[in-house]
Amino acid sequence: EPPDTPKDFSCQTRDMRTVTCTWSQGGDTYLYGDYLPKYCLSETPSQKMVPCKASCYEQCSCSWEIGQQRIWNVTVTVENALGKKTATDVFNVNHRIYPTPPFELWGKCTDREITLYWNQNNGIKLFCQTEVLQPDGKVELHNSSGMHLPHKSITVSGLEPFTEYRVRVRCGAAEHFWRWSEWSKAQTITTEEATPSGKLDIWREITPVLGGRNVTLYWKQAPGFRANGRSISYEVTWEKTEDGSKPESVSLSSVYNSTRIFIDNHSYRISIMAKNNINFSLASVLIISRAAENKILFCSFLGTEELKEERVNGTDDGIFISWEPRYIYDSYIVDWCNFPKLQPCDLQWKRFGSNTSSAVISSAAFVPGVRYNFHIYGSIGNRASLLEKKTGYLRELPPLLDPVVEKVELTFNAVTLSWDSYPANESQSGFVRGYHIYVSPMQESCSLKGSKKHILSDGLELCKYTIENPEEKRYTVEHLMPSTTYKLVVKAYTGGGETPIANFIYIDTPYNPNTLYFLLLLVIVPTLVAAICHWKKEWVKECCCPAIPSPNKSKVLSFKEFKSDSEKVLKISDCIPDMLAVDSKAEAQKL
């Protein structure tokens, strides 16, 4: 095949003495040996051959010395037995400068600036660029121009003290920019130390003890704080605010971020400063009020000493808490323990502005099933006062343990269960909201009065009772059948649910004694009555069915005056009645 037209044909100089032209050789011609494509360069329009020999590897190139000539019209010709192709480049050497890379790079620095120096073999005015790699991976470019032989330099300012930077330099022609040189070798330079900038963020934990208080002080680097030095230490100073007593102080190395001091019940001013080889940082100050004063301020503001813990809820991003804003405070502080079950618990705190009344507290240490306690303080004039308490979970889980039934009281139709020692406190993996009691007879489904139906995954039907008060740890299941075997289980439930239903206990209800009494009444009493009646039948007959007496046998008729001939006669007139009852008026008239 005939050769392709040379692509990307271009010429440039690196030292103003030699010009190098480059191009791409194109596709394969499938010709070999003496038939391979041949390249030659010539000037146009004179057709004078350029004194260079082309060589091709990844791309083709050809170089020659240009003398004093500055304007060139160069044509490259590629030719084989099947044809030839050409490409032309017209250029001014002064406009095609590709500088050599800077070398022997070195620098001087202060705490805020780095001045770089290097050598370069080009005898022209250059425009140079410095690349600065920050510690966080961010790259900044700084430009400068007007460089002259024999040494070049550039100053990079606006840097941070005692910070390691990685820098390198490249240059291009200042007057007729053509392209950048390659980058120099990178150099790592650290700026000088300076006074620590900003303040430490400090906090405290106060524990009352005999004769005073133990104060645990904590500090961390605030967002605006920089150590600005190689070796850093901390200076903790405390003194009474009421009198001019001598301050006490302690110095701690950089490995510490807390310390404990003892103070009496007076008011104290505590300051913490960071120190490097140059100087101290600005002091961060806390005022610890007098023990009695703290109490008075607290009571006067809230009206009570006792703060109730309010429950808060977890979200996908953390634990959401809110508080009632108070206009007198200039900031709020929320503290908590990352590991509340350990000692030390890794106390953490976060500050908020006076216009903030809610926040989502997040921490990589937060895990589901652990209760976290939050204290909200208001701060004014470096004095902090406890305002509210919150407690909550990132996510509630079912209880770790089920209640253990410690006491069972049985009757023929009821059972009373007790689990008094079951804990419903922060040891649980969720807030215990109440209890469920599940009951079922062994041989049949449960349908006890007052219960709800609950069906397990295996189809077993249970009766379910709910206790909504977690402090109520006693329950009586009623309406049971006597002489029946039941299985029961007590489950605690939280906002995360309850554990699977298992580990039943079994009870047998006793016989109903009333049934026995009834049977006794039905059998024994009738039998006894029948026996007595048979034994005293004459007496019973006399009592229940007495004989009707004959008037002739009356003792009244035994008197002589009551006899008339052979008849016994009783005249009404012979009797004086005790009481006379008249049935009607007609009858009375007749009498």
Tab-separated table of N, CA, C and O in Angstrom, residues 255-346:
chain	number	residue	atom	x	y	z
A	255	VAL	N	0.708	13.379	74.785
A	255	VAL	CA	-0.036	12.118	74.791
A	255	VAL	C	-1.294	12.217	75.645
A	255	VAL	O	-2.169	11.344	75.577
A	256	TYR	N	-1.419	13.263	76.460
A	256	TYR	CA	-2.571	13.408	77.345
A	256	TYR	C	-3.618	14.330	76.722
A	256	TYR	O	-3.288	15.317	76.068
A	257	ASN	N	-4.886	13.990	76.986
A	257	ASN	CA	-5.975	14.896	76.621
A	257	ASN	C	-6.950	15.087	77.783
A	257	ASN	O	-8.066	15.567	77.594
A	258	SER	N	-6.514	14.701	79.001
A	258	SER	CA	-7.330	14.913	80.187
A	258	SER	C	-6.443	14.847	81.420
A	258	SER	O	-5.335	14.289	81.384
A	259	THR	N	-6.948	15.413	82.513
A	259	THR	CA	-6.288	15.311	83.812
A	259	THR	C	-7.323	15.564	84.887
A	259	THR	O	-8.381	16.144	84.616
A	260	ARG	N	-7.018	15.137	86.112
A	260	ARG	CA	-7.945	15.327	87.238
A	260	ARG	C	-7.269	16.181	88.302
A	260	ARG	O	-6.108	15.952	88.642
A	261	ILE	N	-8.007	17.162	88.803
A	261	ILE	CA	-7.516	18.009	89.880
A	261	ILE	C	-8.560	18.030	90.999
A	261	ILE	O	-9.732	17.721	90.768
A	262	PHE	N	-8.105	18.384	92.206
A	262	PHE	CA	-9.018	18.525	93.345
A	262	PHE	C	-9.127	20.003	93.697
A	262	PHE	O	-8.124	20.717	93.772
A	263	ILE	N	-10.372	20.460	93.874
A	263	ILE	CA	-10.595	21.830	94.329
A	263	ILE	C	-11.577	21.785	95.493
A	263	ILE	O	-12.360	20.835	95.622
A	264	ASP	N	-11.522	22.796	96.334
A	264	ASP	CA	-12.488	22.857	97.436
A	264	ASP	C	-13.802	23.438	96.920
A	264	ASP	O	-14.019	23.534	95.706
A	265	ASN	N	-14.669	23.868	97.826
A	265	ASN	CA	-16.004	24.303	97.421
A	265	ASN	C	-16.073	25.762	96.985
A	265	ASN	O	-17.163	26.279	96.743
A	266	HIS	N	-14.923	26.452	96.880
A	266	HIS	CA	-14.900	27.823	96.392
A	266	HIS	C	-15.014	27.854	94.868
A	266	HIS	O	-14.889	26.842	94.190
A	267	SER	N	-15.207	29.051	94.339
A	267	SER	CA	-15.251	29.245	92.891
A	267	SER	C	-13.824	29.273	92.342
A	267	SER	O	-12.936	29.897	92.937
A	268	TYR	N	-13.608	28.607	91.187
A	268	TYR	CA	-12.268	28.512	90.604
A	268	TYR	C	-12.296	28.915	89.131
A	268	TYR	O	-13.291	28.695	88.425
A	269	ARG	N	-11.177	29.490	88.723
A	269	ARG	CA	-10.937	29.781	87.299
A	269	ARG	C	-9.882	28.802	86.804
A	269	ARG	O	-8.787	28.722	87.355
A	270	ILE	N	-10.220	28.056	85.744
A	270	ILE	CA	-9.315	27.052	85.197
A	270	ILE	C	-8.992	27.429	83.757
A	270	ILE	O	-9.893	27.740	82.974
A	271	SER	N	-7.716	27.426	83.411
A	271	SER	CA	-7.301	27.738	82.036
A	271	SER	C	-6.368	26.650	81.529
A	271	SER	O	-5.594	26.062	82.301
A	272	ILE	N	-6.467	26.387	80.240
A	272	ILE	CA	-5.620	25.375	79.589
A	272	ILE	C	-5.050	25.991	78.319
A	272	ILE	O	-5.784	26.566	77.514
A	273	MET	N	-3.720	25.853	78.163
A	273	MET	CA	-3.031	26.388	76.978
A	273	MET	C	-2.191	25.284	76.351
A	273	MET	O	-1.672	24.404	77.053
A	274	ALA	N	-2.047	25.358	75.020
A	274	ALA	CA	-1.116	24.490	74.302
A	274	ALA	C	0.199	25.235	74.125
A	274	ALA	O	0.225	26.454	73.957
A	275	LYS	N	1.309	24.506	74.152
A	275	LYS	CA	2.639	25.129	74.049
A	275	LYS	C	3.511	24.309	73.098
A	275	LYS	O	3.548	23.088	73.168
A	276	ASN	N	4.178	25.017	72.172
A	276	ASN	CA	5.189	24.365	71.343
A	276	ASN	C	6.536	25.032	71.600
A	276	ASN	O	6.699	25.783	72.560
A	277	ASN	N	7.504	24.800	70.721
A	277	ASN	CA	8.849	25.352	70.940
A	277	ASN	C	8.897	26.858	70.777
A	277	ASN	O	9.895	27.490	71.145
A	278	ILE	N	7.840	27.463	70.245
A	278	ILE	CA	7.845	28.904	70.009
A	278	ILE	C	7.146	29.645	71.136
A	278	ILE	O	7.709	30.574	71.734
A	279	ASN	N	5.921	29.235	71.483
A	279	ASN	CA	5.169	30.015	72.472
A	279	ASN	C	3.913	29.241	72.902
A	279	ASN	O	3.661	28.132	72.450
A	280	PHE	N	3.104	29.908	73.763
A	280	PHE	CA	1.825	29.370	74.211
A	280	PHE	C	0.712	29.828	73.270
A	280	PHE	O	0.777	30.898	72.668
A	281	SER	N	-0.334	29.004	73.211
A	281	SER	CA	-1.548	29.418	72.512
A	281	SER	C	-2.355	30.334	73.417
A	281	SER	O	-2.015	30.555	74.587
A	282	LEU	N	-3.451	30.871	72.890
A	282	LEU	CA	-4.388	31.608	73.725
A	282	LEU	C	-5.013	30.657	74.738
A	282	LEU	O	-5.187	29.465	74.471
A	283	ALA	N	-5.360	31.171	75.918
A	283	ALA	CA	-5.896	30.328	76.989
A	283	ALA	C	-7.376	30.063	76.773
A	283	ALA	O	-8.137	30.955	76.408
A	284	SER	N	-7.788	28.810	77.014
A	284	SER	CA	-9.200	28.442	77.085
A	284	SER	C	-9.579	28.388	78.551
A	284	SER	O	-8.881	27.780	79.361
A	285	VAL	N	-10.720	29.034	78.904
A	285	VAL	CA	-11.047	29.258	80.317
A	285	VAL	C	-12.388	28.607	80.670
A	285	VAL	O	-13.337	28.631	79.888
A	286	LEU	N	-12.428	28.012	81.881
A	286	LEU	CA	-13.655	27.519	82.490
A	286	LEU	C	-13.783	28.115	83.888
A	286	LEU	O	-12.779	28.219	84.604
A	287	ILE	N	-14.987	28.488	84.263
A	287	ILE	CA	-15.254	28.948	85.627
A	287	ILE	C	-16.086	27.877	86.319
A	287	ILE	O	-17.169	27.533	85.862
A	288	ILE	N	-15.557	27.345	87.425
A	288	ILE	CA	-16.299	26.390	88.243
A	288	ILE	C	-16.882	27.166	89.422
A	288	ILE	O	-16.141	27.678	90.270
A	289	SER	N	-18.194	27.301	89.469
A	289	SER	CA	-18.835	28.071	90.531
A	289	SER	C	-18.698	27.366	91.874
A	289	SER	O	-18.388	26.168	91.945
A	290	ARG	N	-18.934	28.149	92.935
A	290	ARG	CA	-18.961	27.564	94.269
A	290	ARG	C	-20.018	26.465	94.319
A	290	ARG	O	-21.035	26.537	93.628
A	291	ALA	N	-19.770	25.460	95.151
A	291	ALA	CA	-20.699	24.336	95.231
A	291	ALA	C	-22.097	24.804	95.603
A	291	ALA	O	-23.087	24.445	94.970
A	292	ALA	N	-22.222	25.656	96.646
A	292	ALA	CA	-23.535	26.157	97.062
A	292	ALA	C	-24.126	27.065	95.993
A	292	ALA	O	-25.318	27.040	95.721
A	293	GLU	N	-23.286	27.873	95.361
A	293	GLU	CA	-23.776	28.809	94.334
A	293	GLU	C	-24.331	28.053	93.140
A	293	GLU	O	-25.362	28.410	92.583
A	294	ASN	N	-23.661	26.969	92.790
A	294	ASN	CA	-24.151	26.141	91.690
A	294	ASN	C	-25.553	25.636	91.975
A	294	ASN	O	-26.445	25.654	91.143
A	295	LYS	N	-25.733	25.206	93.212
A	295	LYS	CA	-27.019	24.670	93.625
A	295	LYS	C	-28.104	25.738	93.606
A	295	LYS	O	-29.221	25.545	93.134
A	296	ILE	N	-27.770	26.931	94.109
A	296	ILE	CA	-28.739	28.029	94.165
A	296	ILE	C	-29.140	28.460	92.755
A	296	ILE	O	-30.305	28.635	92.443
A	297	LEU	N	-28.138	28.620	91.880
A	297	LEU	CA	-28.433	29.030	90.501
A	297	LEU	C	-29.312	28.001	89.812
A	297	LEU	O	-30.272	28.328	89.129
A	298	PHE	N	-28.995	26.751	90.046
A	298	PHE	CA	-29.746	25.676	89.408
A	298	PHE	C	-31.195	25.670	89.878
A	298	PHE	O	-32.129	25.582	89.086
A	299	CYS	N	-31.378	25.792	91.199
A	299	CYS	CA	-32.740	25.743	91.743
A	299	CYS	C	-33.552	26.969	91.343
A	299	CYS	O	-34.731	26.877	91.056
A	300	SER	N	-32.906	28.134	91.344
A	300	SER	CA	-33.641	29.360	91.023
A	300	SER	C	-34.107	29.357	89.584
A	300	SER	O	-35.146	29.917	89.251
A	301	PHE	N	-33.346	28.718	88.718
A	301	PHE	CA	-33.731	28.735	87.307
A	301	PHE	C	-34.784	27.666	87.002
A	301	PHE	O	-35.755	27.913	86.307
A	302	LEU	N	-34.610	26.471	87.583
A	302	LEU	CA	-35.504	25.374	87.241
A	302	LEU	C	-36.588	25.141	88.284
A	302	LEU	O	-37.563	24.468	88.041
A	303	GLY	N	-36.404	25.679	89.484
A	303	GLY	CA	-37.403	25.498	90.520
A	303	GLY	C	-37.300	24.162	91.219
A	303	GLY	O	-38.062	23.870	92.126
A	304	THR	N	-36.377	23.302	90.820
A	304	THR	CA	-36.200	21.998	91.471
A	304	THR	C	-34.783	21.522	91.262
A	304	THR	O	-34.139	21.877	90.293
A	305	GLU	N	-34.330	20.700	92.174
A	305	GLU	CA	-32.988	20.156	92.052
A	305	GLU	C	-32.970	18.928	91.159
A	305	GLU	O	-31.966	18.619	90.543
A	306	GLU	N	-34.086	18.211	91.149
A	306	GLU	CA	-34.118	16.935	90.473
A	306	GLU	C	-34.518	17.113	89.010
A	306	GLU	O	-35.575	17.644	88.706
A	307	LEU	N	-33.636	16.665	88.106
A	307	LEU	CA	-33.954	16.713	86.681
A	307	LEU	C	-34.369	15.326	86.219
A	307	LEU	O	-33.669	14.350	86.465
A	308	LYS	N	-35.509	15.247	85.551
A	308	LYS	CA	-35.956	13.974	85.022
A	308	LYS	C	-35.318	13.730	83.660
A	308	LYS	O	-35.172	14.646	82.854
A	309	GLU	N	-34.932	12.494	83.450
A	309	GLU	CA	-34.386	12.125	82.152
A	309	GLU	C	-35.521	11.952	81.148
A	309	GLU	O	-36.477	11.222	81.399
A	310	GLU	N	-35.394	12.623	80.023
A	310	GLU	CA	-36.373	12.482	78.953
A	310	GLU	C	-35.829	11.539	77.887
A	310	GLU	O	-34.635	11.556	77.569
A	311	ARG	N	-36.714	10.733	77.345
A	311	ARG	CA	-36.297	9.776	76.324
A	311	ARG	C	-36.180	10.449	74.965
A	311	ARG	O	-36.996	11.293	74.606
A	312	VAL	N	-35.155	10.056	74.213
A	312	VAL	CA	-34.938	10.577	72.861
A	312	VAL	C	-34.816	9.393	71.909
A	312	VAL	O	-34.576	8.258	72.325
A	313	ASN	N	-34.958	9.680	70.625
A	313	ASN	CA	-35.020	8.624	69.619
A	313	ASN	C	-33.832	8.673	68.676
A	313	ASN	O	-33.299	9.744	68.363
A	314	GLY	N	-33.443	7.516	68.214
A	314	GLY	CA	-32.376	7.426	67.225
A	314	GLY	C	-32.896	7.631	65.817
A	314	GLY	O	-34.081	7.429	65.528
A	315	THR	N	-32.003	8.071	64.930
A	315	THR	CA	-32.326	8.248	63.513
A	315	THR	C	-31.259	7.513	62.696
A	315	THR	O	-30.349	6.899	63.251
A	316	ASP	N	-31.380	7.596	61.383
A	316	ASP	CA	-30.375	6.975	60.522
A	316	ASP	C	-29.012	7.651	60.679
A	316	ASP	O	-27.975	7.022	60.434
A	317	ASP	N	-29.015	8.924	61.077
A	317	ASP	CA	-27.760	9.676	61.160
A	317	ASP	C	-27.206	9.773	62.575
A	317	ASP	O	-26.071	10.218	62.760
A	318	GLY	N	-27.956	9.406	63.596
A	318	GLY	CA	-27.498	9.546	64.976
A	318	GLY	C	-28.680	9.578	65.920
A	318	GLY	O	-29.740	9.004	65.630
A	319	ILE	N	-28.508	10.251	67.046
A	319	ILE	CA	-29.561	10.356	68.054
A	319	ILE	C	-30.012	11.814	68.110
A	319	ILE	O	-29.207	12.717	68.338
A	320	PHE	N	-31.294	12.023	67.877
A	320	PHE	CA	-31.833	13.381	67.827
A	320	PHE	C	-32.205	13.829	69.239
A	320	PHE	O	-32.930	13.140	69.955
A	321	ILE	N	-31.702	15.003	69.632
A	321	ILE	CA	-32.066	15.586	70.922
A	321	ILE	C	-32.460	17.043	70.700
A	321	ILE	O	-32.018	17.690	69.752
A	322	SER	N	-33.302	17.547	71.567
A	322	SER	CA	-33.701	18.950	71.521
A	322	SER	C	-33.809	19.456	72.946
A	322	SER	O	-33.931	18.670	73.898
A	323	TRP	N	-33.760	20.767	73.100
A	323	TRP	CA	-33.846	21.358	74.422
A	323	TRP	C	-34.566	22.694	74.328
A	323	TRP	O	-34.686	23.296	73.257
A	324	GLU	N	-35.048	23.130	75.476
A	324	GLU	CA	-35.759	24.399	75.536
A	324	GLU	C	-34.740	25.539	75.514
A	324	GLU	O	-33.862	25.603	76.378
A	325	PRO	N	-34.798	26.437	74.541
A	325	PRO	CA	-33.808	27.536	74.489
A	325	PRO	C	-34.027	28.532	75.628
A	325	PRO	O	-35.166	28.809	76.015
A	326	ARG	N	-32.930	29.034	76.182
A	326	ARG	CA	-32.979	30.066	77.225
A	326	ARG	C	-32.156	31.250	76.731
A	326	ARG	O	-30.986	31.100	76.378
A	327	TYR	N	-32.752	32.394	76.701
A	327	TYR	CA	-32.125	33.568	76.075
A	327	TYR	C	-30.891	34.041	76.822
A	327	TYR	O	-30.062	34.777	76.275
A	328	ILE	N	-30.719	33.656	78.101
A	328	ILE	CA	-29.608	34.211	78.879
A	328	ILE	C	-28.267	33.574	78.525
A	328	ILE	O	-27.208	34.110	78.872
A	329	TYR	N	-28.264	32.434	77.825
A	329	TYR	CA	-27.011	31.732	77.550
A	329	TYR	C	-26.467	32.110	76.174
A	329	TYR	O	-27.209	32.298	75.215
A	330	ASP	N	-25.126	32.181	76.103
A	330	ASP	CA	-24.496	32.510	74.819
A	330	ASP	C	-24.103	31.264	74.034
A	330	ASP	O	-23.713	31.359	72.867
A	331	SER	N	-24.166	30.088	74.657
A	331	SER	CA	-23.895	28.840	73.943
A	331	SER	C	-24.436	27.674	74.761
A	331	SER	O	-24.790	27.827	75.931
A	332	TYR	N	-24.498	26.522	74.110
A	332	TYR	CA	-24.943	25.286	74.774
A	332	TYR	C	-23.892	24.215	74.544
A	332	TYR	O	-23.208	24.186	73.511
A	333	ILE	N	-23.765	23.322	75.532
A	333	ILE	CA	-22.849	22.193	75.432
A	333	ILE	C	-23.628	20.921	75.707
A	333	ILE	O	-24.400	20.845	76.659
A	334	VAL	N	-23.448	19.924	74.853
A	334	VAL	CA	-24.046	18.601	75.055
A	334	VAL	C	-22.907	17.617	75.261
A	334	VAL	O	-21.975	17.559	74.443
A	335	ASP	N	-22.939	16.858	76.366
A	335	ASP	CA	-21.905	15.841	76.566
A	335	ASP	C	-22.531	14.468	76.719
A	335	ASP	O	-23.712	14.321	77.049
A	336	TRP	N	-21.745	13.444	76.452
A	336	TRP	CA	-22.191	12.056	76.518
A	336	TRP	C	-20.956	11.155	76.584
A	336	TRP	O	-19.826	11.599	76.367
A	337	CYS	N	-21.175	9.886	76.869
A	337	CYS	CA	-20.103	8.886	76.894
A	337	CYS	C	-20.238	7.994	75.665
A	337	CYS	O	-21.315	7.459	75.392
A	338	ASN	N	-19.126	7.810	74.951
A	338	ASN	CA	-19.144	6.903	73.802
A	338	ASN	C	-19.297	5.449	74.231
A	338	ASN	O	-19.862	4.633	73.502
A	339	PHE	N	-18.767	5.119	75.420
A	339	PHE	CA	-18.826	3.744	75.920
A	339	PHE	C	-19.353	3.780	77.353
A	339	PHE	O	-18.587	3.682	78.317
A	340	PRO	N	-20.682	3.936	77.522
A	340	PRO	CA	-21.244	4.162	78.853
A	340	PRO	C	-21.052	2.999	79.816
A	340	PRO	O	-21.150	3.188	81.026
A	341	LYS	N	-20.763	1.803	79.320
A	341	LYS	CA	-20.594	0.651	80.198
A	341	LYS	C	-19.151	0.456	80.644
A	341	LYS	O	-18.853	-0.485	81.381
A	342	LEU	N	-18.246	1.331	80.190
A	342	LEU	CA	-16.828	1.202	80.531
A	342	LEU	C	-16.392	2.368	81.394
A	342	LEU	O	-17.030	3.406	81.449
A	343	GLN	N	-15.270	2.185	82.077
A	343	GLN	CA	-14.631	3.257	82.827
A	343	GLN	C	-13.136	3.273	82.503
A	343	GLN	O	-12.458	2.273	82.688
A	344	PRO	N	-12.593	4.402	82.002
A	344	PRO	CA	-13.328	5.629	81.660
A	344	PRO	C	-14.243	5.398	80.452
A	344	PRO	O	-14.001	4.502	79.649
A	345	CYS	N	-15.256	6.240	80.367
A	345	CYS	CA	-16.313	6.002	79.374
A	345	CYS	C	-16.086	6.756	78.067
A	345	CYS	O	-16.959	6.736	77.207
A	346	ASP	N	-14.943	7.423	77.923
A	346	ASP	CA	-14.654	8.223	76.730
A	346	ASP	C	-15.663	9.365	76.581
A	346	ASP	O	-16.487	9.382	75.658
